[in-house]
mmCIF file of C-alpha atoms in Angstrom:
data_model
loop_
_atom_site.group_PDB
_atom_site.id
_atom_site.type_symbol
_atom_site.label_atom_id
_atom_site.label_comp_id
_atom_site.label_asym_id
_atom_site.label_seq_id
_atom_site.Cartn_x
_atom_site.Cartn_y
_atom_site.Cartn_z
ATOM 1 C CA MET A 468 -33.805 3.760 38.599
ATOM 2 C CA ARG A 469 -31.784 6.908 39.227
ATOM 3 C CA VAL A 470 -28.697 4.849 40.149
ATOM 4 C CA ARG A 471 -29.064 2.814 36.940
ATOM 5 C CA THR A 472 -29.267 6.041 34.897
ATOM 6 C CA ILE A 473 -26.170 7.470 36.587
ATOM 7 C CA VAL A 474 -24.233 4.228 36.010
ATOM 8 C CA GLY A 475 -25.367 4.158 32.362
ATOM 9 C CA CYS A 476 -24.190 7.733 31.823
ATOM 10 C CA TRP A 477 -20.899 6.954 33.538
ATOM 11 C CA VAL A 478 -20.299 3.911 31.271
ATOM 12 C CA MET A 479 -21.166 5.894 28.137
ATOM 13 C CA GLY A 480 -18.846 8.696 29.214
ATOM 14 C CA LEU A 481 -16.036 6.231 29.886
ATOM 15 C CA CYS A 482 -16.521 4.649 26.455
ATOM 16 C CA SER A 483 -16.346 8.095 24.877
ATOM 17 C CA LEU A 484 -13.100 8.869 26.706
ATOM 18 C CA VAL A 485 -11.588 5.534 25.635
ATOM 19 C CA ALA A 486 -12.545 6.219 22.005
ATOM 20 C CA GLN A 487 -11.022 9.696 22.177
ATOM 21 C CA ALA A 488 -7.842 8.294 23.722
ATOM 22 C CA GLN A 489 -7.578 5.686 20.981
ATOM 23 C CA MET A 490 -7.969 8.358 18.314
ATOM 24 C CA SER A 491 -5.250 10.492 19.880
ATOM 25 C CA MET A 492 -2.933 7.460 19.950
ATOM 26 C CA GLY A 493 -3.323 6.813 16.231
ATOM 27 C CA GLY A 494 -6.512 4.768 16.113
ATOM 28 C CA THR A 495 -8.675 4.966 13.023
ATOM 29 C CA ALA A 496 -11.866 6.950 12.842
ATOM 30 C CA ALA A 497 -15.168 5.173 12.546
ATOM 31 C CA ALA A 498 -16.246 4.492 8.976
ATOM 32 C CA PRO A 499 -18.992 6.702 7.567
ATOM 33 C CA ALA A 500 -22.485 5.288 7.902
ATOM 34 C CA ALA A 501 -23.884 3.272 5.008
ATOM 35 C CA GLY A 502 -25.847 5.462 2.634
ATOM 36 C CA THR A 503 -23.857 8.619 3.333
ATOM 37 C CA ILE A 504 -21.707 10.211 0.655
ATOM 38 C CA ALA A 505 -17.979 9.956 1.365
ATOM 39 C CA GLU A 506 -15.340 12.343 0.129
ATOM 40 C CA PRO A 507 -13.570 10.715 -2.854
ATOM 41 C CA SER A 508 -10.126 11.367 -1.379
ATOM 42 C CA LYS A 509 -10.993 9.674 1.918
ATOM 43 C CA ALA A 510 -12.616 6.690 0.210
ATOM 44 C CA ILE A 511 -9.616 6.065 -2.058
ATOM 45 C CA ASP A 512 -7.083 6.824 0.664
ATOM 46 C CA SER A 513 -8.633 4.157 2.893
ATOM 47 C CA GLN A 514 -7.787 1.611 0.185
ATOM 48 C CA LEU A 515 -4.222 2.909 -0.083
ATOM 49 C CA ILE A 516 -3.805 2.648 3.700
ATOM 50 C CA GLY A 517 -4.733 -1.038 3.480
ATOM 51 C CA LEU A 518 -2.191 -1.683 0.721
ATOM 52 C CA GLU A 519 0.510 0.294 2.490
ATOM 53 C CA GLY A 520 0.128 -1.674 5.715
ATOM 54 C CA GLU A 521 0.279 -5.047 3.958
ATOM 55 C CA MET A 522 3.157 -4.193 1.628
ATOM 56 C CA MET A 523 5.359 -2.411 4.150
ATOM 57 C CA GLY A 524 4.882 -5.378 6.472
ATOM 58 C CA VAL A 525 6.103 -7.813 3.811
ATOM 59 C CA VAL A 526 9.078 -5.649 2.800
ATOM 60 C CA LYS A 527 10.196 -5.220 6.405
ATOM 61 C CA ALA A 528 9.745 -8.946 7.099
ATOM 62 C CA MET A 529 12.092 -10.100 4.328
ATOM 63 C CA PRO A 530 15.672 -10.439 5.636
ATOM 64 C CA ALA A 531 18.183 -8.043 4.066
ATOM 65 C CA ASP A 532 20.188 -10.905 2.560
ATOM 66 C CA LYS A 533 17.099 -12.103 0.657
ATOM 67 C CA PHE A 534 16.380 -8.868 -1.219
ATOM 68 C CA GLY A 535 18.222 -10.306 -4.226
ATOM 69 C CA PHE A 536 16.047 -13.429 -4.205
ATOM 70 C CA ALA A 537 13.968 -14.306 -7.254
ATOM 71 C CA PRO A 538 12.167 -17.559 -8.035
ATOM 72 C CA SER A 539 14.194 -19.829 -10.288
ATOM 73 C CA ALA A 540 13.847 -23.232 -11.915
ATOM 74 C CA ALA A 541 16.060 -24.641 -9.143
ATOM 75 C CA ILE A 542 13.263 -24.415 -6.577
ATOM 76 C CA PHE A 543 10.693 -26.217 -8.704
ATOM 77 C CA VAL A 544 10.452 -29.769 -10.011
ATOM 78 C CA PRO A 545 12.927 -30.547 -12.823
ATOM 79 C CA SER A 546 10.186 -31.307 -15.356
ATOM 80 C CA GLN A 547 8.879 -27.723 -15.349
ATOM 81 C CA THR A 548 9.744 -25.705 -18.434
ATOM 82 C CA THR A 549 8.737 -22.250 -17.188
ATOM 83 C CA GLN A 550 11.313 -19.561 -17.902
ATOM 84 C CA PHE A 551 12.556 -17.448 -14.994
ATOM 85 C CA ALA A 552 15.218 -15.316 -16.674
ATOM 86 C CA THR A 553 13.176 -12.087 -16.498
ATOM 87 C CA VAL A 554 11.567 -12.603 -13.086
ATOM 88 C CA ARG A 555 12.077 -9.647 -10.740
ATOM 89 C CA THR A 556 14.038 -9.990 -7.525
ATOM 90 C CA PHE A 557 12.278 -9.141 -4.269
ATOM 91 C CA ALA A 558 13.967 -5.721 -4.242
ATOM 92 C CA GLN A 559 12.894 -5.130 -7.851
ATOM 93 C CA GLN A 560 9.282 -5.954 -6.980
ATOM 94 C CA ALA A 561 9.323 -3.327 -4.229
ATOM 95 C CA THR A 562 11.143 -0.657 -6.239
ATOM 96 C CA HIS A 563 8.801 -1.265 -9.182
ATOM 97 C CA VAL A 564 5.835 -0.502 -6.921
ATOM 98 C CA ALA A 565 7.588 2.589 -5.547
ATOM 99 C CA ALA A 566 8.296 3.934 -9.041
ATOM 100 C CA ALA A 567 4.746 3.138 -10.154
ATOM 101 C CA ASN A 568 3.296 4.928 -7.118
ATOM 102 C CA TYR A 569 5.259 8.062 -7.946
ATOM 103 C CA SER A 570 4.253 7.874 -11.616
ATOM 104 C CA PHE A 571 0.543 7.144 -11.113
ATOM 105 C CA TYR A 572 0.016 9.660 -8.334
ATOM 106 C CA ALA A 573 1.984 12.411 -10.080
ATOM 107 C CA SER A 574 -0.505 12.014 -12.952
ATOM 108 C CA VAL A 575 -3.414 12.060 -10.505
ATOM 109 C CA SER A 576 -2.360 15.271 -8.778
ATOM 110 C CA GLY A 577 0.110 17.154 -10.936
ATOM 111 C CA LEU A 578 2.555 17.047 -8.012
ATOM 112 C CA LYS A 579 6.213 16.512 -8.882
ATOM 113 C CA PRO A 580 7.850 13.413 -7.310
ATOM 114 C CA ASP A 581 10.197 14.333 -4.465
ATOM 115 C CA VAL A 582 12.842 11.806 -5.564
ATOM 116 C CA ASP A 583 15.070 11.228 -8.574
ATOM 117 C CA MET A 584 12.978 8.660 -10.443
ATOM 118 C CA THR A 585 16.011 7.344 -12.346
ATOM 119 C CA THR A 586 17.604 6.051 -9.150
ATOM 120 C CA ILE A 587 14.713 3.964 -7.801
ATOM 121 C CA ALA A 588 15.222 0.868 -9.975
ATOM 122 C CA LYS A 589 18.901 0.730 -9.000
ATOM 123 C CA LEU A 590 18.237 0.281 -5.277
ATOM 124 C CA THR A 591 19.042 -3.162 -3.855
ATOM 125 C CA ALA A 592 19.787 -2.693 -0.135
ATOM 126 C CA LYS A 593 16.890 -3.317 2.242
ATOM 127 C CA ASP A 594 17.103 0.032 4.071
ATOM 128 C CA ASP A 595 17.118 1.962 0.788
ATOM 129 C CA VAL A 596 14.219 -0.046 -0.651
ATOM 130 C CA VAL A 597 12.117 0.335 2.509
ATOM 131 C CA ARG A 598 12.815 4.080 2.553
ATOM 132 C CA VAL A 599 11.864 4.700 -1.096
ATOM 133 C CA LEU A 600 8.741 2.545 -0.868
ATOM 134 C CA ALA A 601 7.581 4.365 2.276
ATOM 135 C CA GLY A 602 8.288 7.681 0.559
ATOM 136 C CA SER A 603 6.209 6.660 -2.439
ATOM 137 C CA PHE A 604 3.232 5.907 -0.196
ATOM 138 C CA ALA A 605 3.605 9.281 1.547
ATOM 139 C CA PHE A 606 3.605 10.938 -1.894
ATOM 140 C CA ALA A 607 0.531 8.929 -2.927
ATOM 141 C CA HIS A 608 -1.393 10.069 0.173
ATOM 142 C CA LYS A 609 -0.629 13.717 -0.678
ATOM 143 C CA ALA A 610 -1.770 13.185 -4.248
ATOM 144 C CA ILE A 611 -4.996 11.466 -3.262
ATOM 145 C CA ALA A 612 -5.797 14.361 -0.924
ATOM 146 C CA THR A 613 -6.118 16.580 -4.029
ATOM 147 C CA ILE A 614 -9.080 14.549 -5.355
ATOM 148 C CA THR A 615 -12.432 16.226 -4.792
ATOM 149 C CA ALA A 616 -16.009 15.492 -5.775
ATOM 150 C CA ALA A 617 -15.620 18.162 -8.462
ATOM 151 C CA ASN A 618 -12.444 16.774 -10.086
ATOM 152 C CA ALA A 619 -12.587 13.031 -9.308
ATOM 153 C CA PHE A 620 -13.581 12.096 -12.847
ATOM 154 C CA GLU A 621 -11.466 14.652 -14.663
ATOM 155 C CA VAL A 622 -9.555 12.848 -17.409
ATOM 156 C CA VAL A 623 -5.789 12.796 -16.883
ATOM 157 C CA LYS A 624 -2.857 11.934 -19.109
ATOM 158 C CA SER A 625 -1.728 8.415 -18.329
ATOM 159 C CA ASN A 626 0.295 5.610 -19.855
ATOM 160 C CA GLU A 627 -2.484 3.277 -18.724
ATOM 161 C CA GLY A 628 -4.925 4.576 -21.356
ATOM 162 C CA PHE A 629 -8.216 6.335 -20.587
ATOM 163 C CA GLU A 630 -8.074 7.318 -16.925
ATOM 164 C CA THR A 631 -9.550 9.861 -14.568
ATOM 165 C CA LYS A 632 -8.052 11.070 -11.304
ATOM 166 C CA ALA A 633 -10.200 8.655 -9.291
ATOM 167 C CA THR A 634 -9.766 5.616 -11.528
ATOM 168 C CA LEU A 635 -5.995 6.051 -11.826
ATOM 169 C CA ALA A 636 -5.683 6.512 -8.068
ATOM 170 C CA GLN A 637 -7.629 3.290 -7.541
ATOM 171 C CA PHE A 638 -5.583 1.535 -10.229
ATOM 172 C CA GLY A 639 -2.459 2.420 -8.224
ATOM 173 C CA VAL A 640 -3.905 0.459 -5.303
ATOM 174 C CA SER A 641 -4.839 -2.501 -7.529
ATOM 175 C CA HIS A 642 -1.380 -2.517 -9.098
ATOM 176 C CA GLY A 643 0.246 -2.535 -5.677
ATOM 177 C CA PHE A 644 -1.850 -5.472 -4.498
ATOM 178 C CA ASP A 645 -0.860 -7.416 -7.633
ATOM 179 C CA HIS A 646 2.801 -7.159 -6.653
ATOM 180 C CA TYR A 647 2.058 -7.671 -2.970
ATOM 181 C CA GLY A 648 0.597 -11.070 -3.874
ATOM 182 C CA GLN A 649 3.801 -11.990 -5.677
ATOM 183 C CA MET A 650 5.989 -10.757 -2.825
ATOM 184 C CA VAL A 651 4.046 -12.864 -0.337
ATOM 185 C CA GLU A 652 5.053 -15.933 -2.345
ATOM 186 C CA TYR A 653 8.691 -14.831 -2.270
ATOM 187 C CA LEU A 654 8.531 -14.838 1.528
ATOM 188 C CA ARG A 655 6.927 -18.271 1.601
ATOM 189 C CA MET A 656 9.566 -19.659 -0.772
ATOM 190 C CA ASN A 657 12.088 -18.597 1.865
ATOM 191 C CA GLY A 658 10.217 -20.251 4.722
ATOM 192 C CA LEU A 659 8.756 -17.001 6.064
ATOM 193 C CA VAL A 660 5.153 -16.365 7.066
ATOM 194 C CA PRO A 661 3.829 -13.036 5.722
ATOM 195 C CA PRO A 662 2.897 -10.700 8.614
ATOM 196 C CA ALA A 663 -0.787 -10.553 7.583
ATOM 197 C CA SER A 664 -0.989 -14.356 7.760
ATOM 198 C CA ALA A 665 0.775 -14.476 11.128
ATOM 199 C CA LYS A 666 -1.950 -12.422 12.868
#
């Protein structure tokens, strides 16, 4: 019995050390238990982390020479009458999300974007697009960190209509996933498997 207890303690201790090692190497913390009250910033940020991982994966997966790609009538059956003249290129999809992130999360937090917003839409090169998109997510994380239980439902000025800090922050995630879904199709139209589907 004593040996079994010692072995059990040893296994539990080893598991604890492994968990601590994983955390120190960038692993994620365990989710709060059901029924507990989470901090608004952490709850919303967990959603942004999910979007960021999916979208950055797609943007990095698209070859640099395909950043100017946009769906066109040429890739569909001739009988289709859908218009493609105003469809965004892959780069424009990504820069649109980057600009939106800066705009939404500046409204959420009052923080000033750390980039010249007028230059974002002009970016076309892969390295530049990846850099500005990553920067917009870093900015969004900082902004979300300013949301507290006391101010989460404070009304903010927004072009999206009636919004609070929490709802606009969550809308930023929803907006990003909308464009992520489109960008996934751009990859597939070019014979590429999106990273999330390749797992």
